[in-house]
XYZ file of C-alpha atoms in Angstrom:
763
model
C -4.653 -57.669 -39.593
C -4.836 -54.088 -40.952
C -6.695 -52.828 -37.856
C -4.177 -54.549 -35.585
C -1.246 -52.899 -37.394
C -2.838 -49.463 -37.246
C -3.691 -49.802 -33.544
C -0.157 -50.954 -32.706
C 1.333 -48.073 -34.643
C -0.833 -45.447 -32.883
C 0.010 -46.876 -29.455
C 3.698 -46.691 -30.349
C 3.332 -43.045 -31.370
C 1.641 -42.175 -28.075
C 4.206 -43.952 -25.896
C 7.220 -42.484 -27.636
C 5.814 -38.956 -27.764
C 5.617 -38.910 -23.963
C 9.322 -39.735 -23.585
C 11.004 -38.288 -26.664
C 13.003 -35.089 -26.809
C 11.799 -32.672 -29.451
C 15.067 -31.734 -31.143
C 16.825 -30.656 -27.939
C 19.427 -33.393 -27.787
C 23.134 -32.998 -26.957
C 25.623 -31.163 -29.161
C 27.898 -33.256 -31.348
C 30.046 -32.843 -34.468
C 29.451 -33.288 -38.199
C 32.605 -34.440 -39.974
C 33.421 -35.208 -43.580
C 35.686 -34.777 -46.579
C 35.367 -32.729 -49.776
C 36.875 -34.154 -52.976
C 37.249 -33.081 -56.580
C 34.725 -34.862 -58.787
C 37.278 -34.915 -61.599
C 40.353 -36.230 -59.756
C 39.008 -37.595 -56.423
C 41.761 -35.599 -54.701
C 40.927 -33.642 -51.518
C 40.097 -29.930 -51.814
C 41.337 -27.549 -49.094
C 39.783 -24.188 -48.305
C 36.149 -25.090 -49.020
C 33.608 -23.284 -46.843
C 31.120 -25.690 -45.262
C 28.067 -24.001 -43.748
C 24.796 -25.291 -42.330
C 21.953 -23.398 -43.985
C 19.970 -21.044 -41.705
C 22.380 -21.764 -38.851
C 25.568 -20.209 -37.465
C 27.573 -23.432 -37.664
C 30.324 -23.954 -40.212
C 33.921 -24.952 -40.974
C 36.728 -24.748 -43.559
C 38.264 -27.876 -45.107
C 41.890 -28.612 -44.204
C 44.703 -29.643 -46.562
C 43.354 -33.215 -46.601
C 39.883 -31.958 -47.571
C 38.438 -32.942 -44.203
C 36.274 -30.741 -41.994
C 34.614 -30.821 -38.593
C 31.647 -28.749 -37.443
C 31.514 -29.019 -33.626
C 28.652 -28.406 -31.217
C 25.848 -29.070 -33.688
C 22.415 -29.799 -32.193
C 20.641 -32.877 -33.444
C 18.364 -32.067 -36.354
C 17.744 -32.222 -40.104
C 19.842 -29.808 -42.144
C 20.914 -28.570 -45.561
C 24.661 -27.943 -45.856
C 26.249 -25.575 -48.411
C 29.721 -26.225 -49.864
C 31.405 -23.309 -51.654
C 34.916 -22.358 -52.712
C 36.858 -20.502 -55.357
C 36.936 -22.395 -58.637
C 34.111 -24.819 -57.791
C 30.371 -24.876 -58.313
C 28.515 -24.198 -55.066
C 26.640 -27.312 -54.001
C 23.868 -27.668 -51.431
C 23.351 -31.115 -49.927
C 19.887 -31.294 -48.419
C 18.097 -33.561 -46.019
C 21.064 -34.357 -43.765
C 19.778 -36.361 -40.805
C 22.076 -35.742 -37.825
C 21.896 -37.268 -34.348
C 24.498 -37.791 -31.657
C 23.343 -41.360 -31.352
C 24.756 -42.016 -34.827
C 27.704 -39.728 -35.733
C 27.697 -38.443 -39.304
C 30.651 -38.492 -41.716
C 29.952 -36.920 -45.104
C 31.667 -37.421 -48.462
C 31.061 -34.669 -51.014
C 32.377 -34.262 -54.561
C 32.520 -30.772 -56.088
C 32.526 -29.919 -59.787
C 35.006 -27.368 -61.115
C 33.573 -24.051 -62.278
C 34.777 -23.297 -65.789
C 32.302 -20.796 -67.214
C 32.040 -17.367 -65.593
C 29.133 -15.505 -67.178
C 29.424 -11.734 -66.826
C 26.865 -10.207 -64.495
C 25.605 -13.588 -63.359
C 24.524 -13.956 -59.750
C 26.551 -16.531 -57.842
C 24.112 -19.306 -56.966
C 24.384 -22.820 -55.684
C 22.670 -25.932 -56.929
C 21.053 -29.036 -55.515
C 21.629 -30.765 -58.900
C 25.373 -30.920 -59.689
C 26.459 -32.045 -63.162
C 29.841 -33.594 -63.786
C 31.502 -32.710 -67.061
C 30.778 -36.232 -68.391
C 27.085 -36.109 -67.373
C 24.802 -36.441 -70.380
C 21.067 -36.381 -70.987
C 18.287 -38.231 -69.193
C 20.154 -38.595 -65.892
C 18.735 -38.061 -62.394
C 20.313 -38.558 -58.976
C 18.776 -39.168 -55.575
C 19.936 -40.207 -52.109
C 18.706 -42.654 -49.512
C 16.328 -40.160 -47.878
C 14.697 -39.377 -51.236
C 13.945 -43.098 -51.541
C 13.044 -43.745 -47.908
C 10.275 -41.154 -47.782
C 8.733 -41.917 -51.212
C 5.202 -43.247 -50.619
C 4.368 -46.691 -51.921
C 7.902 -47.750 -52.900
C 8.521 -49.701 -49.647
C 12.013 -48.176 -49.301
C 13.050 -50.041 -52.455
C 15.824 -48.351 -54.418
C 14.738 -49.852 -57.760
C 11.032 -49.205 -57.315
C 11.811 -45.541 -56.609
C 13.172 -45.104 -60.143
C 9.673 -45.830 -61.502
C 8.758 -42.270 -60.439
C 11.125 -40.844 -63.059
C 10.106 -39.874 -66.614
C 9.996 -42.586 -69.258
C 9.874 -45.433 -66.714
C 6.965 -47.856 -66.512
C 6.468 -51.073 -64.562
C 4.729 -54.309 -65.528
C 2.496 -54.323 -62.447
C 2.200 -53.038 -58.900
C 4.600 -54.866 -56.605
C 7.133 -55.632 -59.353
C 10.522 -54.133 -60.231
C 10.412 -55.051 -63.931
C 11.384 -51.598 -65.188
C 10.199 -50.643 -68.673
C 12.434 -47.767 -69.735
C 11.330 -45.839 -72.803
C 9.452 -48.827 -74.187
C 12.280 -51.298 -73.620
C 11.882 -54.784 -72.148
C 12.893 -55.583 -68.530
C 16.099 -57.282 -69.745
C 17.461 -54.015 -71.224
C 18.514 -52.406 -67.906
C 22.036 -52.191 -66.468
C 22.588 -52.220 -62.696
C 25.923 -51.325 -61.078
C 26.639 -51.548 -57.344
C 29.981 -50.104 -56.185
C 31.489 -50.661 -59.642
C 30.152 -54.257 -59.881
C 27.766 -55.007 -62.759
C 24.910 -57.089 -61.346
C 22.857 -59.382 -63.664
C 19.718 -59.114 -61.526
C 19.415 -56.995 -58.424
C 16.126 -58.468 -57.150
C 14.871 -61.272 -54.965
C 13.120 -63.998 -56.993
C 14.671 -62.423 -60.095
C 13.501 -63.270 -63.608
C 16.086 -65.416 -65.390
C 17.571 -63.690 -68.422
C 16.052 -60.346 -67.371
C 16.552 -57.826 -64.567
C 13.198 -57.675 -62.771
C 11.676 -59.140 -59.643
C 9.393 -58.213 -56.745
C 11.945 -56.711 -54.313
C 15.459 -55.275 -54.445
C 18.390 -56.935 -52.664
C 19.784 -53.532 -51.640
C 19.002 -52.252 -48.154
C 18.202 -48.548 -48.431
C 20.331 -47.837 -45.342
C 23.410 -48.966 -47.302
C 22.848 -46.446 -50.102
C 24.787 -43.180 -50.382
C 23.759 -42.127 -53.862
C 21.847 -43.424 -56.905
C 22.359 -42.202 -60.468
C 19.738 -43.267 -62.991
C 19.998 -42.698 -66.747
C 17.110 -43.575 -69.058
C 19.240 -43.093 -72.183
C 22.251 -41.325 -73.595
C 24.766 -42.706 -71.081
C 28.429 -42.504 -72.028
C 30.903 -44.967 -73.504
C 31.984 -46.233 -70.072
C 28.713 -48.162 -69.783
C 27.359 -50.747 -72.182
C 25.998 -54.233 -72.830
C 22.495 -52.827 -72.181
C 20.450 -50.674 -74.533
C 17.851 -48.868 -72.382
C 18.958 -47.682 -68.942
C 21.758 -47.535 -66.398
C 21.323 -47.460 -62.606
C 24.540 -46.777 -60.701
C 24.252 -47.373 -56.932
C 27.018 -46.182 -54.624
C 27.045 -47.699 -51.148
C 28.122 -45.664 -48.149
C 30.963 -46.499 -45.792
C 30.398 -47.645 -42.237
C 30.622 -45.350 -39.239
C 34.266 -44.330 -38.748
C 33.846 -42.906 -35.226
C 32.273 -45.651 -33.126
C 30.141 -48.778 -33.128
C 26.576 -48.088 -34.279
C 23.601 -50.006 -35.554
C 19.993 -50.126 -36.582
C 17.040 -52.460 -36.152
C 14.250 -52.066 -38.675
C 10.850 -53.488 -39.414
C 9.261 -52.794 -42.791
C 6.237 -53.875 -44.778
C 7.980 -57.059 -45.890
C 10.627 -57.992 -43.352
C 12.947 -57.257 -40.445
C 16.640 -56.427 -40.464
C 19.699 -55.653 -38.382
C 22.563 -53.318 -39.370
C 25.884 -53.146 -37.517
C 28.733 -50.783 -38.391
C 31.859 -49.228 -36.965
C 35.577 -48.512 -37.409
C 38.312 -50.999 -38.289
C 41.352 -49.593 -36.550
C 41.904 -45.959 -37.461
C 41.898 -46.450 -41.250
C 38.893 -48.602 -42.038
C 35.199 -49.197 -41.493
C 32.733 -52.072 -41.751
C 29.042 -52.206 -42.550
C 26.959 -55.365 -42.080
C 23.289 -56.130 -42.634
C 21.042 -59.174 -42.451
C 17.323 -59.196 -43.343
C 14.581 -61.790 -43.256
C 11.103 -61.500 -44.677
C 8.103 -62.368 -42.576
C 5.761 -62.697 -45.526
C 5.765 -66.467 -45.042
C 4.294 -66.109 -41.527
C 1.614 -63.692 -42.757
C 0.774 -65.703 -45.886
C 0.677 -68.976 -43.972
C -1.567 -67.535 -41.261
C -3.863 -66.081 -43.925
C -4.174 -69.474 -45.617
C -2.405 -68.569 -48.867
C -1.215 -71.421 -51.064
C 1.934 -69.684 -52.399
C 4.212 -68.737 -49.481
C 7.495 -66.924 -50.298
C 10.327 -66.152 -47.927
C 13.762 -64.616 -48.356
C 16.972 -63.890 -46.508
C 19.620 -61.445 -47.625
C 22.997 -60.508 -46.235
C 25.106 -57.489 -47.141
C 28.528 -56.349 -46.043
C 30.999 -53.643 -47.007
C 34.503 -53.214 -45.613
C 36.521 -50.107 -46.505
C 40.188 -49.526 -45.722
C 42.447 -46.588 -46.594
C 45.984 -47.908 -46.819
C 47.193 -44.327 -47.155
C 45.909 -41.080 -48.654
C 46.372 -42.349 -52.212
C 45.355 -46.010 -51.940
C 41.890 -47.067 -50.833
C 40.359 -50.547 -50.773
C 36.784 -51.756 -50.370
C 35.072 -55.127 -50.410
C 31.347 -55.623 -51.032
C 29.318 -58.843 -50.844
C 25.540 -59.150 -51.127
C 23.789 -62.521 -51.113
C 20.237 -63.836 -50.987
C 18.285 -67.033 -50.351
C 14.817 -67.116 -51.950
C 12.448 -70.016 -51.271
C 8.775 -70.672 -51.885
C 6.689 -73.097 -49.857
C 3.587 -74.487 -51.568
C 0.472 -75.364 -49.639
C -1.208 -78.065 -51.757
C -3.622 -79.413 -49.164
C -6.769 -78.395 -51.026
C -7.770 -78.742 -54.677
C -8.148 -74.965 -54.992
C -4.615 -74.550 -53.635
C -3.198 -76.988 -56.173
C -5.013 -75.214 -58.997
C -3.722 -71.775 -57.920
C -0.166 -73.092 -57.619
C -0.380 -74.724 -61.054
C -0.582 -71.278 -62.665
C 2.902 -70.050 -61.779
C 6.492 -71.231 -62.080
C 8.021 -71.405 -58.596
C 11.263 -69.319 -58.553
C 13.545 -70.719 -55.827
C 16.984 -69.099 -56.028
C 20.344 -68.716 -54.349
C 22.515 -65.814 -55.470
C 25.310 -63.450 -54.557
C 27.581 -60.836 -56.051
C 30.830 -59.524 -54.611
C 33.716 -57.273 -55.540
C 37.099 -56.096 -54.319
C 37.981 -52.554 -55.440
C 41.276 -50.682 -55.317
C 41.283 -46.944 -55.967
C 44.636 -45.237 -56.506
C 44.883 -41.441 -56.573
C 47.560 -39.475 -58.371
C 48.046 -35.774 -58.952
C 45.626 -35.216 -61.804
C 43.388 -38.265 -61.675
C 42.729 -41.716 -60.326
C 42.583 -45.369 -61.291
C 39.932 -47.854 -60.188
C 40.322 -51.638 -60.389
C 37.486 -54.007 -59.407
C 37.591 -57.794 -59.317
C 33.983 -59.009 -59.224
C 32.006 -62.223 -59.090
C 28.280 -62.912 -59.548
C 26.509 -66.244 -59.184
C 22.870 -67.415 -59.343
C 21.406 -70.880 -58.880
C 17.897 -71.200 -60.326
C 15.692 -74.032 -59.067
C 12.460 -73.263 -60.916
C 9.571 -75.646 -61.477
C 5.875 -75.762 -62.290
C 3.348 -78.512 -61.608
C -0.134 -79.047 -62.968
C -3.120 -79.289 -60.624
C -2.452 -83.039 -60.211
C 1.118 -82.246 -59.073
C 2.670 -83.610 -62.268
C 5.833 -81.745 -63.214
C 5.347 -79.702 -66.426
C 8.493 -77.572 -66.139
C 11.859 -78.107 -64.503
C 14.789 -75.710 -64.644
C 17.993 -76.266 -62.680
C 20.489 -73.671 -63.871
C 23.764 -72.182 -62.694
C 25.047 -68.864 -64.008
C 28.382 -67.642 -62.660
C 30.508 -64.818 -64.019
C 33.892 -63.356 -62.996
C 34.903 -59.858 -64.072
C 37.930 -57.591 -63.967
C 37.230 -53.910 -64.539
C 39.915 -51.221 -64.841
C 39.154 -47.509 -65.266
C 41.459 -44.488 -65.553
C 40.272 -40.888 -65.147
C 42.576 -37.957 -65.906
C 42.117 -34.210 -65.740
C 44.234 -33.089 -68.697
C 43.697 -29.425 -67.865
C 41.041 -27.308 -66.250
C 37.781 -28.162 -67.970
C 39.102 -31.155 -69.920
C 38.934 -34.786 -68.785
C 39.987 -38.073 -70.318
C 38.737 -41.466 -69.216
C 39.409 -44.923 -70.595
C 39.257 -48.479 -69.400
C 38.606 -52.151 -70.015
C 36.365 -54.844 -68.600
C 36.774 -58.600 -68.964
C 33.940 -60.980 -68.107
C 34.331 -64.746 -68.070
C 31.223 -66.845 -67.544
C 32.973 -69.857 -66.088
C 29.887 -71.720 -64.877
C 26.918 -71.862 -67.229
C 24.985 -75.090 -66.657
C 21.395 -75.800 -67.721
C 19.200 -78.806 -66.972
C 15.769 -77.933 -68.392
C 12.647 -79.939 -69.248
C 9.450 -78.764 -70.980
C 6.995 -81.371 -72.350
C 5.826 -81.008 -75.953
C 2.193 -80.169 -75.197
C 3.373 -77.138 -73.169
C 5.691 -75.923 -75.936
C 3.903 -75.746 -79.275
C 5.575 -74.537 -82.466
C 4.020 -72.076 -84.953
C 1.977 -74.915 -86.521
C 0.560 -75.991 -83.172
C 2.682 -79.160 -83.082
C 4.351 -80.310 -79.835
C 8.025 -79.347 -79.560
C 9.407 -80.753 -76.316
C 12.625 -79.359 -74.878
C 15.101 -81.490 -72.954
C 18.409 -79.706 -72.275
C 21.336 -80.846 -70.158
C 24.312 -78.761 -71.211
C 27.118 -76.539 -69.999
C 29.356 -74.038 -71.733
C 31.573 -71.006 -71.135
C 31.312 -67.477 -72.493
C 33.671 -64.525 -72.733
C 33.048 -60.784 -73.015
C 35.454 -57.886 -73.318
C 34.711 -54.151 -73.423
C 37.199 -51.335 -74.070
C 36.225 -47.681 -74.039
C 37.649 -44.186 -74.230
C 35.973 -40.821 -73.605
C 37.086 -37.186 -73.644
C 35.063 -34.303 -72.222
C 35.729 -30.572 -72.399
C 34.244 -27.233 -71.422
C 34.572 -24.782 -74.318
C 32.971 -21.456 -73.493
C 29.252 -22.023 -73.204
C 29.645 -25.601 -74.451
C 30.246 -28.843 -72.598
C 31.194 -31.529 -75.097
C 31.751 -35.220 -74.511
C 32.648 -37.876 -77.078
C 33.558 -41.512 -76.704
C 34.011 -44.833 -78.413
C 33.298 -48.296 -77.049
C 34.317 -51.671 -78.458
C 32.535 -54.840 -77.283
C 33.635 -58.405 -77.985
C 31.305 -61.392 -77.429
C 32.589 -64.929 -77.942
C 29.111 -66.491 -78.264
C 27.393 -64.315 -80.892
C 27.221 -64.730 -84.660
C 29.616 -61.817 -85.163
C 32.004 -60.977 -82.378
C 33.244 -57.364 -82.506
C 31.049 -54.264 -82.239
C 31.878 -50.531 -82.204
C 29.677 -47.976 -80.426
C 30.239 -44.218 -80.894
C 28.744 -41.833 -78.295
C 28.470 -38.025 -78.391
C 26.817 -35.441 -76.164
C 26.737 -31.644 -76.016
C 25.401 -29.180 -73.456
C 24.974 -25.529 -74.429
C 24.650 -23.248 -71.396
C 22.353 -20.399 -72.421
C 22.690 -18.667 -69.049
C 23.481 -19.740 -65.481
C 20.104 -21.487 -65.094
C 19.238 -22.772 -68.587
C 20.836 -25.319 -70.922
C 20.120 -27.175 -74.154
C 21.271 -30.801 -74.177
C 21.837 -33.185 -77.086
C 23.147 -36.739 -77.151
C 23.423 -39.472 -79.753
C 24.921 -42.931 -79.648
C 24.882 -46.577 -80.558
C 24.346 -49.308 -77.970
C 24.768 -53.095 -78.092
C 23.495 -55.779 -75.757
C 24.574 -59.419 -75.802
C 21.879 -62.127 -75.658
C 21.101 -63.454 -72.195
C 22.842 -66.785 -71.668
C 19.607 -68.737 -71.188
C 18.403 -67.655 -74.666
C 21.197 -69.722 -76.201
C 19.807 -73.065 -75.021
C 16.235 -72.834 -76.319
C 17.122 -74.181 -79.757
C 20.166 -75.777 -81.359
C 20.123 -73.111 -84.055
C 20.142 -70.165 -81.624
C 23.148 -68.255 -82.935
C 22.193 -64.699 -82.162
C 23.508 -61.201 -82.760
C 23.592 -58.581 -80.005
C 20.615 -56.254 -79.875
C 21.482 -52.913 -81.472
C 19.862 -49.606 -80.532
C 20.661 -46.183 -81.995
C 19.431 -43.336 -79.802
C 19.055 -39.568 -80.118
C 17.953 -37.324 -77.230
C 17.284 -33.557 -77.288
C 16.477 -31.701 -74.086
C 16.107 -28.392 -72.312
C 16.905 -27.894 -68.624
C 16.029 -24.914 -66.420
C 16.707 -24.354 -62.702
C 14.650 -21.296 -61.688
C 15.586 -21.897 -58.045
C 18.567 -23.647 -56.488
C 16.347 -26.508 -55.363
C 14.013 -26.655 -58.379
C 14.751 -28.274 -61.743
C 12.580 -28.371 -64.870
C 13.585 -30.703 -67.707
C 11.964 -31.431 -71.068
C 13.319 -34.147 -73.375
C 12.344 -35.816 -76.605
C 13.940 -39.049 -77.773
C 13.960 -41.546 -80.616
C 15.387 -45.061 -80.363
C 15.793 -47.442 -83.335
C 16.101 -51.175 -82.599
C 17.592 -53.799 -84.900
C 18.882 -57.385 -84.544
C 16.219 -57.904 -81.894
C 15.533 -61.579 -80.983
C 12.508 -62.721 -82.987
C 10.544 -65.859 -82.060
C 10.411 -68.618 -84.664
C 7.488 -70.389 -82.948
C 5.670 -67.048 -82.551
C 6.614 -65.224 -85.807
C 4.407 -62.251 -84.962
C 6.377 -61.468 -81.799
C 9.814 -60.372 -80.687
C 11.103 -61.662 -77.351
C 9.524 -59.725 -74.475
C 9.434 -61.714 -71.208
C 7.850 -59.671 -68.446
C 8.757 -61.624 -65.314
C 5.442 -63.497 -65.026
C 6.374 -67.061 -65.888
C 3.546 -69.522 -66.506
C 3.783 -72.313 -69.077
C 0.013 -72.327 -69.403
C 0.329 -68.902 -70.978
C 3.557 -68.912 -73.026
C 7.076 -70.332 -73.353
C 9.255 -68.891 -70.551
C 12.731 -67.304 -70.527
C 13.222 -67.384 -74.315
C 13.536 -71.210 -74.261
C 12.642 -71.510 -77.938
C 14.248 -71.033 -81.368
C 15.244 -67.377 -81.829
C 16.731 -65.386 -84.715
C 18.081 -61.825 -84.692
C 15.688 -60.429 -87.305
C 13.428 -58.183 -85.212
C 13.301 -54.408 -85.674
C 11.465 -51.640 -83.893
C 11.425 -48.116 -82.565
C 10.491 -46.154 -79.466
C 9.869 -42.409 -79.394
C 8.481 -39.980 -76.893
C 8.405 -36.657 -75.061
C 9.026 -36.299 -71.318
C 8.545 -33.517 -68.762
C 10.229 -33.673 -65.363
C 9.979 -31.182 -62.484
C 11.719 -31.759 -59.163
C 11.758 -29.765 -55.928
C 14.370 -30.758 -53.351
C 13.798 -30.229 -49.640
C 15.196 -26.811 -48.593
C 14.259 -23.921 -46.293
C 10.893 -24.192 -48.007
C 9.720 -27.434 -46.324
C 8.085 -28.885 -49.449
C 9.598 -31.559 -51.689
C 8.408 -33.598 -54.619
C 8.562 -34.421 -58.281
C 6.307 -34.484 -61.295
C 6.938 -36.566 -64.404
C 4.857 -36.840 -67.551
C 5.596 -39.121 -70.510
C 3.975 -39.470 -73.936
C 5.513 -42.298 -75.960
C 5.020 -44.972 -78.608
C 6.811 -48.296 -79.126
C 6.369 -50.634 -82.110
C 8.166 -53.774 -83.281
C 8.270 -55.916 -86.417
C 9.047 -59.634 -86.203
C 9.332 -62.457 -88.754
C 5.905 -61.991 -90.348
C 6.861 -58.463 -91.488
C 3.922 -56.720 -89.801
C 4.586 -53.777 -87.482
C 2.701 -54.006 -84.179
C 2.550 -52.217 -80.847
C 5.348 -53.313 -78.536
C 4.492 -55.449 -75.519
C 5.423 -52.524 -73.248
C 3.830 -49.709 -75.231
C 2.381 -47.538 -72.469
C 1.402 -44.340 -74.280
C 0.897 -42.100 -71.243
C 2.523 -42.141 -67.782
C 2.047 -39.509 -65.077
C 3.665 -39.467 -61.642
C 3.099 -36.845 -58.975
C 4.892 -37.251 -55.662
C 4.845 -34.466 -53.077
C 5.613 -34.060 -49.393
C 5.436 -31.491 -46.626
C 7.665 -31.329 -43.547
C 5.119 -29.494 -41.395
C 7.270 -29.953 -38.285
C 11.031 -30.608 -38.012
C 10.265 -34.211 -37.074
C 7.039 -34.881 -38.992
C 6.472 -35.452 -42.719
C 3.339 -36.073 -44.741
C 3.639 -37.206 -48.366
C 1.631 -38.713 -51.182
C 2.101 -40.208 -54.634
C -0.378 -40.447 -57.497
C 0.331 -42.501 -60.616
C -1.615 -42.925 -63.847
C -0.473 -45.106 -66.758
C -2.080 -46.334 -69.947
C -2.694 -50.076 -69.909
C -0.351 -52.316 -71.891
C -1.433 -54.180 -75.051
C -2.672 -57.755 -74.738
C -2.985 -60.746 -77.051
C -6.471 -62.298 -77.153
C -7.121 -65.980 -76.565
C -8.281 -68.227 -79.389
C -12.014 -68.702 -79.906
C -11.776 -72.373 -78.964
C -11.511 -73.713 -75.417
C -7.788 -74.533 -75.562
C -6.728 -71.525 -73.503
C -4.022 -70.757 -76.086
C -3.115 -67.195 -77.037
C -4.012 -66.181 -80.591
C -0.639 -64.940 -81.827
C -2.147 -64.177 -85.254
C -3.607 -61.175 -83.393
C -0.508 -60.506 -81.282
C -0.900 -57.364 -79.135
C -4.126 -56.605 -81.000
C -6.505 -57.467 -78.167
C -7.974 -55.024 -75.690
C -5.519 -52.934 -73.763
C -5.453 -53.400 -70.023
C -7.525 -50.746 -68.234
C -5.729 -47.559 -67.249
C -3.692 -48.011 -64.065
C -4.134 -45.419 -61.326
C -3.444 -45.407 -57.599
C -2.871 -42.979 -54.738
C -0.386 -43.761 -51.947
C -0.101 -41.758 -48.693
C 2.642 -41.840 -46.085
C 3.224 -40.265 -42.656
C 6.713 -40.219 -41.066
C 7.682 -39.311 -37.501
C 11.145 -39.115 -35.942
C 12.165 -39.173 -32.292
C 15.649 -38.019 -31.292
C 17.022 -39.128 -27.927
C 20.417 -38.625 -26.288
C 21.996 -41.813 -27.631
C 19.553 -43.145 -30.203
C 16.795 -42.138 -32.577
C 13.636 -43.772 -33.892
C 11.880 -43.423 -37.224
C 8.337 -44.682 -37.598
C 5.972 -44.450 -40.510
C 2.628 -45.584 -41.810
C 2.333 -46.113 -45.556
C -1.043 -46.741 -47.167
C -0.832 -47.915 -50.761
C -3.799 -47.571 -53.088
C -5.749 -45.644 -50.485
C -9.002 -45.558 -52.456
C -8.819 -49.334 -53.041
C -8.549 -49.321 -56.832
C -8.465 -52.920 -58.140
C -6.036 -52.417 -61.020
C -5.824 -55.119 -63.684
C -2.330 -56.596 -64.073
C -3.121 -59.198 -66.771
C -5.800 -61.165 -68.589
C -5.523 -64.889 -67.814
C -7.333 -68.019 -68.906
C -9.381 -69.825 -66.296
C -9.367 -73.516 -67.187
C -12.224 -74.183 -64.804
C -14.658 -71.689 -66.335
C -13.080 -72.001 -69.827
C -12.931 -68.254 -70.304
C -10.552 -65.330 -70.021
C -10.705 -63.242 -66.866
C -9.076 -60.159 -65.384
C -6.269 -60.700 -62.896
C -6.760 -58.019 -60.233
C -3.911 -56.698 -58.148
C -4.168 -56.082 -54.410
C -6.348 -53.122 -53.432
C -5.771 -51.012 -50.319
C -2.566 -52.094 -48.567
C -1.547 -50.423 -45.274
C 1.852 -51.074 -43.714
C 3.913 -49.686 -40.872
C 7.654 -49.342 -40.426
C 9.959 -48.937 -37.459
C 13.670 -48.064 -37.498
C 15.665 -47.940 -34.264
C 19.092 -46.315 -34.745
C 21.780 -46.392 -32.071
């Protein structure tokens, strides 16, 4: 299969190279609009210039611009104007086959340092921006080796972020569990953004978001402001782009996991649409290869945008997915392999209607959202007897209202409210007693058939100001949960940036964060009346930009946990599901008695260096993390956390050695996670008396390499790539599992060398 893919790819390269134009296509126009980051109002008089070229324009009174007669190519574009920070947007892919409309937000310049050279930046910071925040665009993600164009997997390259295993999106941010991460898509908070998502958490093997829909991603690993809450570790804010406003366009793509079609175009003269459908072909490959566990998925995405007038803009987003697993149980070996995993069939969607209203010194944003997931999860033993059944519905409706005002130059006020009503929470769950043992080893069967409602409300306010060399931001958030032991919780947040000179800053943030229990945790025991998880965080950092396109950042952090869910049946452990559900190993999803008595801490030091693509045709990033995470549960003994990876190093670098060719690579090293040994008997049961005191998994390391090539024709363009993951075939260990046939523990090896090819046809 690998040789066939490589041969096909090389033949495709040869054929296209004979016919393709090498960057000599027709001249077309780049259009766009420049807005104030503070007020979202258009900015006139901004100079827009293509770097190293003679092409440029000036924005009109409506903030719009047009650069005519631009050859097809890949550009960096500089935006500059009086009173605003100069911003350089790099890696702009422009072809006549797919007209380009840009949307750029500029930050007001408040501090004028005497004698300072006027420079631009590739890393703009809004006045509310705090510590531990990075931004990247769709091209940054597309070209990253080994991430399979997955927006969530790309964040694992950033400092402080670990993953449970290769091929998973269970992010471990600064020692936190996978359920501690917040995901927002076009102002809609999404419970789980992955196919085959882990119930009660936020991980899975593959993101629902098509990279071609993404305009911008903002990721914060801590210290985010009062506007965001109900999660204690990280925030990922994904902004989707609008459809093509000039003409009908589209894209056909083939990736390592599936095939997709994108269609887009104008709606009248005021709106646009964007539509995508994808289907995996893993089921064909797995079936042909004789695998026993055969997954398949569909997803559908659409966004419609409409500007009623200059001050009122509407958008509608809907993303849905169908995830199914077919089991091949023809052979005894197949039945045994399938008996070691819970089968995660799912149907899910999230949608939202957003109205943005602009006024003179600010804007209001109102989003009505809905999320829904149906879980049909089961596990059989090797004789096909059902040992776990979970039919669950989780549906939530939200109304989010935000107001942003610019009180004066350099001072901004924001406040808002969000209501969430979980109108459909239904659980029909069965676990037999011998698969759910209490702390004395006695059977404790679970049979649940229940439904209930839940209500959340969050109100926040934040004020930010530039005062000389200082940028200060302070806020307060109030969360109400109807289903927790106490109901009302106050979270103060504070951050400060001291600008030493035009290229160096010291950053400090501190705050309190609360996270409500996942709904499924409430049904594991009649006594499960939990408190929200509480985390107090402090972050201190230093940031330096020696070049416009280069950023160096050093941060140290400390995070204190309290009211963490502790496991009554496993009194040595706090709750830490990792997305690998197998009743033979442990109780899944927190379906057990829990109490909010756990405590813990996470601390660490991080180094991050990033080089954006510029006139110097090299790009990349380097991140290095040293950290420690420890928790204390009901037995009063402090132990290493389940996700205590002491050392993580990422190095990703690329070279555009020709305007249409790129070569890149990624190397990752991470300390293995702690494990719990199995008991000395032949039961295959974990020895929780020695929780997380077994051998650590071996150190993870892998090298991924990728080669990209573009062809630009008169009316269409083609992107092809070959991506080789784990090029030196390292068999990393993802877990230690009990083999009931050999009656001994054994290493679970991940896939070794994995080549894949991709093909994107844009018209």
